[in-house]
mmCIF file of C-alpha atoms in Angstrom:
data_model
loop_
_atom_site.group_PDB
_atom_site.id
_atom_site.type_symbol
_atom_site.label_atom_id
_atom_site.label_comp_id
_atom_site.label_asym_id
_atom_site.label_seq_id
_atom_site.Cartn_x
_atom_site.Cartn_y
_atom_site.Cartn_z
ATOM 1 C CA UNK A 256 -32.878 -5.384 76.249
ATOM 2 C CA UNK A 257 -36.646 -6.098 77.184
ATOM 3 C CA UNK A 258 -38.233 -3.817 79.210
ATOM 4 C CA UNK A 259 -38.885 -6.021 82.216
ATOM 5 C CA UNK A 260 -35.319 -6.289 82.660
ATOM 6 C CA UNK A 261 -34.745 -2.541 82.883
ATOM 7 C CA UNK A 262 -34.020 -1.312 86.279
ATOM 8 C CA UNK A 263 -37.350 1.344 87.570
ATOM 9 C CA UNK A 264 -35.307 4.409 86.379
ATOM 10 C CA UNK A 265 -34.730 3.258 83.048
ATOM 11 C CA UNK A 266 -38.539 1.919 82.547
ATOM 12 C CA UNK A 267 -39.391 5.519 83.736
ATOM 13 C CA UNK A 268 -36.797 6.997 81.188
ATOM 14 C CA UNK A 269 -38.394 4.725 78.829
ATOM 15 C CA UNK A 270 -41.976 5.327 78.972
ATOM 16 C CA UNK A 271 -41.105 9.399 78.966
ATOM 17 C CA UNK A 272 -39.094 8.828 75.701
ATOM 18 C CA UNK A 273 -42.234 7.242 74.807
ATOM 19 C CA UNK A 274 -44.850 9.903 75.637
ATOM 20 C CA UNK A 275 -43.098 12.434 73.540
ATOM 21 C CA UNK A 276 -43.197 10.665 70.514
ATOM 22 C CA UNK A 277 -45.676 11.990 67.969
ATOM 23 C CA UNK A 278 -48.951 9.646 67.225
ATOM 24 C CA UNK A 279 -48.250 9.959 63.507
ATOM 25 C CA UNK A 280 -45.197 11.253 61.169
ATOM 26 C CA UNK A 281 -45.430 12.899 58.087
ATOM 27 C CA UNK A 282 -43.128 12.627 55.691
ATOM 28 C CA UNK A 283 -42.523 13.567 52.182
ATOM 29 C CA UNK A 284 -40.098 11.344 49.647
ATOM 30 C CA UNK A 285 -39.448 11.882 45.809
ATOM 31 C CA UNK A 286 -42.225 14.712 46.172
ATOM 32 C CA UNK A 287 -44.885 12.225 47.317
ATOM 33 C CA UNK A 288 -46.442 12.897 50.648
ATOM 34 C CA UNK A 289 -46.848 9.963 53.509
ATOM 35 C CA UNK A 290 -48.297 9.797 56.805
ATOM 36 C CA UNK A 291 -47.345 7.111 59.122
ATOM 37 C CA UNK A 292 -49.490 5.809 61.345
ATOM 38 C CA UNK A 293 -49.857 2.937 63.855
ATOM 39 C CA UNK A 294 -53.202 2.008 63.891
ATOM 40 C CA UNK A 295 -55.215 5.081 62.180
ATOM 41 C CA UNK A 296 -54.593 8.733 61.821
ATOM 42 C CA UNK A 297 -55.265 10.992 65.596
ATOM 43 C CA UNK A 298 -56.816 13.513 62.903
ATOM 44 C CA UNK A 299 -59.913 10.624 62.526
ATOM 45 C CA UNK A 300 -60.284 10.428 66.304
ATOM 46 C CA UNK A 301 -64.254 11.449 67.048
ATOM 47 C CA UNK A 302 -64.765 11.500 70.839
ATOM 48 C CA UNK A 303 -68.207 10.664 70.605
ATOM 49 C CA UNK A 304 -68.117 7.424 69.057
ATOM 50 C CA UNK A 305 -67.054 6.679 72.864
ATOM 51 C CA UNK A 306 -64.880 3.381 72.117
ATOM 52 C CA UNK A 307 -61.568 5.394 72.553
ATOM 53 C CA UNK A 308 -60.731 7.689 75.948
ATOM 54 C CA UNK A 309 -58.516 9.766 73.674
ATOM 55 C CA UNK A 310 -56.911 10.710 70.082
ATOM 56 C CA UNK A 311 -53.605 8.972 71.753
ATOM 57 C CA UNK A 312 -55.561 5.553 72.198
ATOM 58 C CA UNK A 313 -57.126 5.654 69.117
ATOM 59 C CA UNK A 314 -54.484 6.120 67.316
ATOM 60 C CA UNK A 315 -52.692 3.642 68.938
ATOM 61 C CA UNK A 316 -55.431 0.705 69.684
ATOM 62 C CA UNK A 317 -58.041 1.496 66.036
ATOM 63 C CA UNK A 318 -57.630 -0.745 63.208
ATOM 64 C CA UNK A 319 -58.563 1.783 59.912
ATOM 65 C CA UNK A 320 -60.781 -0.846 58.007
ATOM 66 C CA UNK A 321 -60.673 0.330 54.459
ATOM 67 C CA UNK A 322 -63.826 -1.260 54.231
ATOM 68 C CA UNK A 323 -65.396 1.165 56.201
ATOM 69 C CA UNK A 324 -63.135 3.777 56.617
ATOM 70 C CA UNK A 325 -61.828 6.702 54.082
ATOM 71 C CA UNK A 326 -58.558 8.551 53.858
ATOM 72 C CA UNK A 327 -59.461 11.695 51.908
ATOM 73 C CA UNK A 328 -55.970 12.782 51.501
ATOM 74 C CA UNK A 329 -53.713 13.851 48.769
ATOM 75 C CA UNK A 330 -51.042 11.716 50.516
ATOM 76 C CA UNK A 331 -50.725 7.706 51.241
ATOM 77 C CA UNK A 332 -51.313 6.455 54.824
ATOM 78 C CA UNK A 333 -49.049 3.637 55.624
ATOM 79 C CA UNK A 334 -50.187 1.609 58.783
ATOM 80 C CA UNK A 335 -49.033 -0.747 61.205
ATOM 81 C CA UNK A 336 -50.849 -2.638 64.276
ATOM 82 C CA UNK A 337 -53.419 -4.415 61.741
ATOM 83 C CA UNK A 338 -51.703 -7.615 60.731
ATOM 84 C CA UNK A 339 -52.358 -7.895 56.615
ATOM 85 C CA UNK A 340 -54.005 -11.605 56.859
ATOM 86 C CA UNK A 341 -56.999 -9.538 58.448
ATOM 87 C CA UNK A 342 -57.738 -7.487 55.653
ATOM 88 C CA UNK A 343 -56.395 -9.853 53.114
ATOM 89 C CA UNK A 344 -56.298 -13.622 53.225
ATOM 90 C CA UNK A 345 -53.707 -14.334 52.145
ATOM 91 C CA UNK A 346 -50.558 -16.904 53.036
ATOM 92 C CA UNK A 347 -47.590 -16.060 53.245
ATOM 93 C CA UNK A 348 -48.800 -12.247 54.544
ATOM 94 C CA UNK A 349 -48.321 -9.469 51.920
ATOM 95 C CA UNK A 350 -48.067 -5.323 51.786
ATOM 96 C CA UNK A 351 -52.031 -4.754 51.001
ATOM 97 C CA UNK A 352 -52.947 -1.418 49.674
ATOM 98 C CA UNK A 353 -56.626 -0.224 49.538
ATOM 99 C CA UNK A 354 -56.640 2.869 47.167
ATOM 100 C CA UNK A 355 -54.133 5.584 49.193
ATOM 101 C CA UNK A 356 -53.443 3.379 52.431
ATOM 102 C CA UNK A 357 -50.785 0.621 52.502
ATOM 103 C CA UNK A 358 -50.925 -1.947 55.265
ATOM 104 C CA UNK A 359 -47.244 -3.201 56.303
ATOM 105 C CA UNK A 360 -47.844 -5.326 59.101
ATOM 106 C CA UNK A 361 -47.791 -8.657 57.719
ATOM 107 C CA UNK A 362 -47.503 -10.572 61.490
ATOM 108 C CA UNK A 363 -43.596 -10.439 62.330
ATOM 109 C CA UNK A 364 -45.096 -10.813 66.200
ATOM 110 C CA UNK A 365 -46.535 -14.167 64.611
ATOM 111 C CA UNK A 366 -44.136 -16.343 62.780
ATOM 112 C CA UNK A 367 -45.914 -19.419 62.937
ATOM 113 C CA UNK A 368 -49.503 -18.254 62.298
ATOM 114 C CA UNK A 369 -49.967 -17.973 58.673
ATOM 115 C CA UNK A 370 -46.738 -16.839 57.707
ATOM 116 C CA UNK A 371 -46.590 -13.778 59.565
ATOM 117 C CA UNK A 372 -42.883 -12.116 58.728
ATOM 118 C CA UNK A 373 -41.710 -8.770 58.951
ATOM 119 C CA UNK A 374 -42.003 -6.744 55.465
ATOM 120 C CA UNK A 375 -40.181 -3.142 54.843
ATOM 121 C CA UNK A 376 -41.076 -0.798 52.372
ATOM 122 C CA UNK A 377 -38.530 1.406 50.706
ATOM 123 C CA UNK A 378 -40.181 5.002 50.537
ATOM 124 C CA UNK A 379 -38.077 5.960 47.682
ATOM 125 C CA UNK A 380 -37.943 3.157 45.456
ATOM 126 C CA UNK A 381 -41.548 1.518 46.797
ATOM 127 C CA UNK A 382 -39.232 -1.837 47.105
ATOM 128 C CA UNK A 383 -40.790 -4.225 49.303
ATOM 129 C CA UNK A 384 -38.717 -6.774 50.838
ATOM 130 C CA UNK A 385 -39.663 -9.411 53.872
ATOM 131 C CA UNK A 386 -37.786 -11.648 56.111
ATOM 132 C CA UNK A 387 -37.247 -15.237 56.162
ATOM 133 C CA UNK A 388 -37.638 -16.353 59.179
#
């Protein structure tokens, strides 16, 4: 159901389920270690840089450019929120990885620009497998 269509005390029910959700999960899978992220890791946040008003909109809202940006980490960051046709030109969108961080947003939200389609990654086999819309 979308939320707009949600009477006020469910959208309120809602948005609290929300704000109690953690910014990023780690998990661990065959022995490997993983953090999932949205958009970048709340551990990266700097307030100075000013362009966020907090770790939660950062983590949210920032688009970790692994052009620019490093994940020293023993474990692989897996993000959302940056469609992969932004990092990676490429038609129909793929899974990109940049040395430890995989990018699995590959434009579901967009169907008809550039072959955006939903992709899943299988932790524990590292399957990847995409819809056809």
């Amino acid at each position: 159901m979308a939320y707009k269509e949600l009477d006020a005390e469910k959208q309120k029910e809602l948005i609290s389920y929300i704000k109690q959700l953690p910014l990023n999960i780690e998990v661990t899978c065959n022995g490997k270690q993983y953090l999932l992220v949205h958009g970048s890791p709340a551990s990266m946040y700097k307030k100075e840089l000013g362009q966020y008003v907090d770790k939660t909109e950062y983590a949210v809202w920032n688009r970790f450019d692994p052009q620019v940006d490093e994940f020293d980490s023993d474990k692989t960051l897996i993000c959302g929120h940056t469609p992969t046709i932004h990092l990676f030109p490429k038609v129909p969108m793929e899974v990109f990885r940049a040395r430890n961080v995989l990018y699995i947003d590959c434009g579901c939200a967009y169907p008809t620009y550039e072959g955006g389609r939903l992709a899943c990654l299988c932790l524990e086999t590292g399957n990847i497998s995409y819809s056809t819309f």
